[in-house]
mmCIF file with all atom_site columns, C-alpha atoms in Angstrom:
data_model
loop_
_atom_site.group_PDB
_atom_site.id
_atom_site.type_symbol
_atom_site.label_atom_id
_atom_site.label_alt_id
_atom_site.label_comp_id
_atom_site.label_asym_id
_atom_site.label_entity_id
_atom_site.label_seq_id
_atom_site.pdbx_PDB_ins_code
_atom_site.Cartn_x
_atom_site.Cartn_y
_atom_site.Cartn_z
_atom_site.occupancy
_atom_site.B_iso_or_equiv
_atom_site.pdbx_formal_charge
_atom_site.auth_seq_id
_atom_site.auth_comp_id
_atom_site.auth_asym_id
_atom_site.auth_atom_id
_atom_site.pdbx_PDB_model_num
ATOM 1   C CA . UNK A 1 1   ? 0.372   -18.745 0.515   1.00 0.00 ? 5   UNK A CA 1
ATOM 2   C CA . UNK A 1 2   ? 1.006   -14.622 -1.235  1.00 0.00 ? 6   UNK A CA 1
ATOM 3   C CA . UNK A 1 3   ? 4.355   -12.723 -0.442  1.00 0.00 ? 7   UNK A CA 1
ATOM 4   C CA . UNK A 1 4   ? 4.511   -9.761  -0.240  1.00 0.00 ? 8   UNK A CA 1
ATOM 5   C CA . UNK A 1 5   ? 7.742   -7.561  -0.097  1.00 0.00 ? 9   UNK A CA 1
ATOM 6   C CA . UNK A 1 6   ? 7.687   -3.597  -0.117  1.00 0.00 ? 10  UNK A CA 1
ATOM 7   C CA . UNK A 1 7   ? 10.161  -1.177  -1.302  1.00 0.00 ? 11  UNK A CA 1
ATOM 8   C CA . UNK A 1 8   ? 11.017  2.407   -1.923  1.00 0.00 ? 12  UNK A CA 1
ATOM 9   C CA . UNK A 1 9   ? 10.920  3.595   1.884   1.00 0.00 ? 13  UNK A CA 1
ATOM 10  C CA . UNK A 1 10  ? 13.112  6.231   2.986   1.00 0.00 ? 14  UNK A CA 1
ATOM 11  C CA . UNK A 1 11  ? 13.405  10.106  4.582   1.00 0.00 ? 15  UNK A CA 1
ATOM 12  C CA . UNK A 1 12  ? 12.149  13.083  2.609   1.00 0.00 ? 16  UNK A CA 1
ATOM 13  C CA . UNK A 1 13  ? 11.513  16.729  3.240   1.00 0.00 ? 17  UNK A CA 1
ATOM 14  C CA . UNK A 1 14  ? 7.643   17.945  3.495   1.00 0.00 ? 18  UNK A CA 1
ATOM 15  C CA . UNK A 1 15  ? 6.995   18.901  0.028   1.00 0.00 ? 19  UNK A CA 1
ATOM 16  C CA . UNK A 1 16  ? 8.601   16.013  -1.435  1.00 0.00 ? 20  UNK A CA 1
ATOM 17  C CA . UNK A 1 17  ? 7.771   12.458  -3.017  1.00 0.00 ? 21  UNK A CA 1
ATOM 18  C CA . UNK A 1 18  ? 8.362   9.218   -2.693  1.00 0.00 ? 22  UNK A CA 1
ATOM 19  C CA . UNK A 1 19  ? 7.356   5.907   -4.827  1.00 0.00 ? 23  UNK A CA 1
ATOM 20  C CA . UNK A 1 20  ? 6.951   2.663   -2.710  1.00 0.00 ? 24  UNK A CA 1
ATOM 21  C CA . UNK A 1 21  ? 6.637   -0.616  -4.434  1.00 0.00 ? 25  UNK A CA 1
ATOM 22  C CA . UNK A 1 22  ? 5.029   -4.263  -3.459  1.00 0.00 ? 26  UNK A CA 1
ATOM 23  C CA . UNK A 1 23  ? 5.962   -7.426  -5.100  1.00 0.00 ? 27  UNK A CA 1
ATOM 24  C CA . UNK A 1 24  ? 3.207   -10.691 -4.674  1.00 0.00 ? 28  UNK A CA 1
ATOM 25  C CA . UNK A 1 25  ? 4.816   -13.919 -4.999  1.00 0.00 ? 29  UNK A CA 1
ATOM 26  C CA . UNK A 1 26  ? 2.927   -17.518 -4.651  1.00 0.00 ? 30  UNK A CA 1
ATOM 27  C CA . UNK A 1 27  ? -0.634  -18.033 -4.631  1.00 0.00 ? 31  UNK A CA 1
ATOM 28  C CA . UNK A 1 28  ? -1.065  -15.340 -7.329  1.00 0.00 ? 32  UNK A CA 1
ATOM 29  C CA . UNK A 1 29  ? -4.802  -16.239 -8.473  1.00 0.00 ? 33  UNK A CA 1
ATOM 30  C CA . UNK A 1 30  ? -5.956  -15.443 -5.362  1.00 0.00 ? 34  UNK A CA 1
ATOM 31  C CA . UNK A 1 31  ? -5.110  -12.153 -5.150  1.00 0.00 ? 35  UNK A CA 1
ATOM 32  C CA . UNK A 1 32  ? -7.752  -9.818  -6.311  1.00 0.00 ? 36  UNK A CA 1
ATOM 33  C CA . UNK A 1 33  ? -7.418  -6.344  -4.920  1.00 0.00 ? 37  UNK A CA 1
ATOM 34  C CA . UNK A 1 34  ? -4.434  -4.977  -3.647  1.00 0.00 ? 38  UNK A CA 1
ATOM 35  C CA . UNK A 1 35  ? -3.806  -1.595  -1.286  1.00 0.00 ? 39  UNK A CA 1
ATOM 36  C CA . UNK A 1 36  ? -2.176  -0.055  0.883   1.00 0.00 ? 40  UNK A CA 1
ATOM 37  C CA . UNK A 1 37  ? -1.876  0.830   4.745   1.00 0.00 ? 41  UNK A CA 1
ATOM 38  C CA . UNK A 1 38  ? -0.151  2.966   6.776   1.00 0.00 ? 42  UNK A CA 1
ATOM 39  C CA . UNK A 1 39  ? 0.253   2.963   11.166  1.00 0.00 ? 43  UNK A CA 1
ATOM 40  C CA . UNK A 1 40  ? 2.052   5.184   12.623  1.00 0.00 ? 44  UNK A CA 1
ATOM 41  C CA . UNK A 1 41  ? 3.448   4.725   16.897  1.00 0.00 ? 45  UNK A CA 1
ATOM 42  C CA . UNK A 1 42  ? 0.578   4.752   18.980  1.00 0.00 ? 46  UNK A CA 1
ATOM 43  C CA . UNK A 1 43  ? -2.357  4.425   16.106  1.00 0.00 ? 47  UNK A CA 1
ATOM 44  C CA . UNK A 1 44  ? -4.134  2.245   14.855  1.00 0.00 ? 48  UNK A CA 1
ATOM 45  C CA . UNK A 1 45  ? -3.359  0.774   11.391  1.00 0.00 ? 49  UNK A CA 1
ATOM 46  C CA . UNK A 1 46  ? -5.724  2.595   8.602   1.00 0.00 ? 50  UNK A CA 1
ATOM 47  C CA . UNK A 1 47  ? -6.037  2.628   5.265   1.00 0.00 ? 51  UNK A CA 1
ATOM 48  C CA . UNK A 1 48  ? -4.342  4.380   2.632   1.00 0.00 ? 52  UNK A CA 1
ATOM 49  C CA . UNK A 1 49  ? -5.443  3.519   -1.003  1.00 0.00 ? 53  UNK A CA 1
ATOM 50  C CA . UNK A 1 50  ? -6.864  0.194   -2.819  1.00 0.00 ? 54  UNK A CA 1
ATOM 51  C CA . UNK A 1 51  ? -7.301  -0.707  -6.302  1.00 0.00 ? 55  UNK A CA 1
ATOM 52  C CA . UNK A 1 52  ? -9.197  -3.591  -7.573  1.00 0.00 ? 56  UNK A CA 1
ATOM 53  C CA . UNK A 1 53  ? -7.480  -6.168  -10.648 1.00 0.00 ? 57  UNK A CA 1
ATOM 54  C CA . UNK A 1 54  ? -9.538  -3.542  -12.933 1.00 0.00 ? 58  UNK A CA 1
ATOM 55  C CA . UNK A 1 55  ? -8.144  -0.752  -12.105 1.00 0.00 ? 59  UNK A CA 1
ATOM 56  C CA . UNK A 1 56  ? -10.575 0.699   -9.420  1.00 0.00 ? 60  UNK A CA 1
ATOM 57  C CA . UNK A 1 57  ? -9.134  2.565   -6.935  1.00 0.00 ? 61  UNK A CA 1
ATOM 58  C CA . UNK A 1 58  ? -10.256 3.744   -3.352  1.00 0.00 ? 62  UNK A CA 1
ATOM 59  C CA . UNK A 1 59  ? -8.226  6.727   -1.259  1.00 0.00 ? 63  UNK A CA 1
ATOM 60  C CA . UNK A 1 60  ? -8.556  8.150   2.119   1.00 0.00 ? 64  UNK A CA 1
ATOM 61  C CA . UNK A 1 61  ? -9.186  11.320  2.556   1.00 0.00 ? 65  UNK A CA 1
ATOM 62  C CA . UNK A 1 62  ? -5.957  12.724  3.609   1.00 0.00 ? 66  UNK A CA 1
ATOM 63  C CA . UNK A 1 63  ? -4.481  11.664  0.913   1.00 0.00 ? 67  UNK A CA 1
ATOM 64  C CA . UNK A 1 64  ? -6.629  12.130  -1.601  1.00 0.00 ? 68  UNK A CA 1
ATOM 65  C CA . UNK A 1 65  ? -4.754  14.734  -4.707  1.00 0.00 ? 69  UNK A CA 1
ATOM 66  C CA . UNK A 1 66  ? -1.852  13.866  -3.542  1.00 0.00 ? 70  UNK A CA 1
ATOM 67  C CA . UNK A 1 67  ? -1.266  9.844   -3.334  1.00 0.00 ? 71  UNK A CA 1
ATOM 68  C CA . UNK A 1 68  ? -1.983  7.689   -6.545  1.00 0.00 ? 72  UNK A CA 1
ATOM 69  C CA . UNK A 1 69  ? -2.076  3.998   -6.810  1.00 0.00 ? 73  UNK A CA 1
ATOM 70  C CA . UNK A 1 70  ? -1.632  2.119   -9.568  1.00 0.00 ? 74  UNK A CA 1
ATOM 71  C CA . UNK A 1 71  ? -0.474  -1.796  -10.460 1.00 0.00 ? 75  UNK A CA 1
ATOM 72  C CA . UNK A 1 72  ? 1.230   -3.478  -12.951 1.00 0.00 ? 76  UNK A CA 1
ATOM 73  C CA . UNK A 1 73  ? -0.584  -6.959  -13.273 1.00 0.00 ? 77  UNK A CA 1
ATOM 74  C CA . UNK A 1 74  ? 1.693   -8.365  -15.756 1.00 0.00 ? 78  UNK A CA 1
ATOM 75  C CA . UNK A 1 75  ? 4.654   -8.014  -12.998 1.00 0.00 ? 79  UNK A CA 1
ATOM 76  C CA . UNK A 1 76  ? 1.909   -8.777  -9.914  1.00 0.00 ? 80  UNK A CA 1
ATOM 77  C CA . UNK A 1 77  ? 3.267   -5.276  -8.622  1.00 0.00 ? 81  UNK A CA 1
ATOM 78  C CA . UNK A 1 78  ? 1.134   -2.441  -7.001  1.00 0.00 ? 82  UNK A CA 1
ATOM 79  C CA . UNK A 1 79  ? 2.525   0.831   -6.470  1.00 0.00 ? 83  UNK A CA 1
ATOM 80  C CA . UNK A 1 80  ? 1.922   4.332   -4.512  1.00 0.00 ? 84  UNK A CA 1
ATOM 81  C CA . UNK A 1 81  ? 3.345   7.879   -5.318  1.00 0.00 ? 85  UNK A CA 1
ATOM 82  C CA . UNK A 1 82  ? 3.655   9.704   -2.648  1.00 0.00 ? 86  UNK A CA 1
ATOM 83  C CA . UNK A 1 83  ? 3.517   13.343  -3.832  1.00 0.00 ? 87  UNK A CA 1
ATOM 84  C CA . UNK A 1 84  ? 3.243   16.718  -1.353  1.00 0.00 ? 88  UNK A CA 1
ATOM 85  C CA . UNK A 1 85  ? 4.543   14.389  1.554   1.00 0.00 ? 89  UNK A CA 1
ATOM 86  C CA . UNK A 1 86  ? 3.450   16.262  4.849   1.00 0.00 ? 90  UNK A CA 1
ATOM 87  C CA . UNK A 1 87  ? 4.898   15.367  8.122   1.00 0.00 ? 91  UNK A CA 1
ATOM 88  C CA . UNK A 1 88  ? 1.835   13.621  9.144   1.00 0.00 ? 92  UNK A CA 1
ATOM 89  C CA . UNK A 1 89  ? 2.356   10.840  6.563   1.00 0.00 ? 93  UNK A CA 1
ATOM 90  C CA . UNK A 1 90  ? 5.279   9.946   8.205   1.00 0.00 ? 94  UNK A CA 1
ATOM 91  C CA . UNK A 1 91  ? 4.690   6.178   9.103   1.00 0.00 ? 95  UNK A CA 1
ATOM 92  C CA . UNK A 1 92  ? 5.056   2.716   8.209   1.00 0.00 ? 96  UNK A CA 1
ATOM 93  C CA . UNK A 1 93  ? 3.484   1.570   5.055   1.00 0.00 ? 97  UNK A CA 1
ATOM 94  C CA . UNK A 1 94  ? 1.904   -1.683  4.613   1.00 0.00 ? 98  UNK A CA 1
ATOM 95  C CA . UNK A 1 95  ? 0.855   -3.322  1.230   1.00 0.00 ? 99  UNK A CA 1
ATOM 96  C CA . UNK A 1 96  ? -1.856  -6.052  1.541   1.00 0.00 ? 100 UNK A CA 1
ATOM 97  C CA . UNK A 1 97  ? -3.614  -8.432  -0.573  1.00 0.00 ? 101 UNK A CA 1
ATOM 98  C CA . UNK A 1 98  ? -7.508  -9.300  -0.603  1.00 0.00 ? 102 UNK A CA 1
ATOM 99  C CA . UNK A 1 99  ? -7.665  -13.083 -1.471  1.00 0.00 ? 103 UNK A CA 1
ATOM 100 C CA . UNK A 1 100 ? -10.689 -13.676 -3.713  1.00 0.00 ? 104 UNK A CA 1
ATOM 101 C CA . UNK A 1 101 ? -11.312 -17.307 -1.986  1.00 0.00 ? 105 UNK A CA 1
ATOM 102 C CA . UNK A 1 102 ? -11.760 -16.299 1.396   1.00 0.00 ? 106 UNK A CA 1
ATOM 103 C CA . UNK A 1 103 ? -13.261 -13.095 0.473   1.00 0.00 ? 107 UNK A CA 1
ATOM 104 C CA . UNK A 1 104 ? -10.703 -10.855 2.937   1.00 0.00 ? 108 UNK A CA 1
ATOM 105 C CA . UNK A 1 105 ? -7.576  -9.085  3.228   1.00 0.00 ? 109 UNK A CA 1
ATOM 106 C CA . UNK A 1 106 ? -5.257  -11.966 3.834   1.00 0.00 ? 110 UNK A CA 1
ATOM 107 C CA . UNK A 1 107 ? -1.678  -10.991 3.542   1.00 0.00 ? 111 UNK A CA 1
ATOM 108 C CA . UNK A 1 108 ? 0.699   -8.598  4.619   1.00 0.00 ? 112 UNK A CA 1
ATOM 109 C CA . UNK A 1 109 ? 4.410   -7.222  3.760   1.00 0.00 ? 113 UNK A CA 1
ATOM 110 C CA . UNK A 1 110 ? 6.766   -6.169  6.193   1.00 0.00 ? 114 UNK A CA 1
ATOM 111 C CA . UNK A 1 111 ? 5.916   -2.835  6.124   1.00 0.00 ? 115 UNK A CA 1
ATOM 112 C CA . UNK A 1 112 ? 8.483   0.240   4.764   1.00 0.00 ? 116 UNK A CA 1
ATOM 113 C CA . UNK A 1 113 ? 9.275   3.148   7.187   1.00 0.00 ? 117 UNK A CA 1
ATOM 114 C CA . UNK A 1 114 ? 8.349   6.784   5.390   1.00 0.00 ? 118 UNK A CA 1
ATOM 115 C CA . UNK A 1 115 ? 10.038  9.749   7.232   1.00 0.00 ? 119 UNK A CA 1
ATOM 116 C CA . UNK A 1 116 ? 9.109   13.046  6.164   1.00 0.00 ? 120 UNK A CA 1
ATOM 117 C CA . UNK A 1 117 ? 10.831  15.719  8.104   1.00 0.00 ? 121 UNK A CA 1
ATOM 118 C CA . UNK A 1 118 ? 9.235   18.928  8.613   1.00 0.00 ? 122 UNK A CA 1
#
């Protein structure tokens, strides 16, 4: 099993920045890619960004150019730098991790709230 713990959410004005962090523990050897999803009230949980163990990144179109995902394999951590935040970025942000043996996104953090005021 892998445990994921997020931090860094909060309240920010439109145009501001936040940095989310997620630290993984447990059976780290099973994790390949890591990523961030978000969910707003009444909506589906959507992909924000992913990053492989080799550093290849993927972003949702809505955040390209504003958000940057990165990881520190020595700390078993993944980060999401969010700049130029918009009110529509308001959501609960979840860290997740891909299990290489089960070949699926198997692990989720508890989520951290990001609120962007206009």
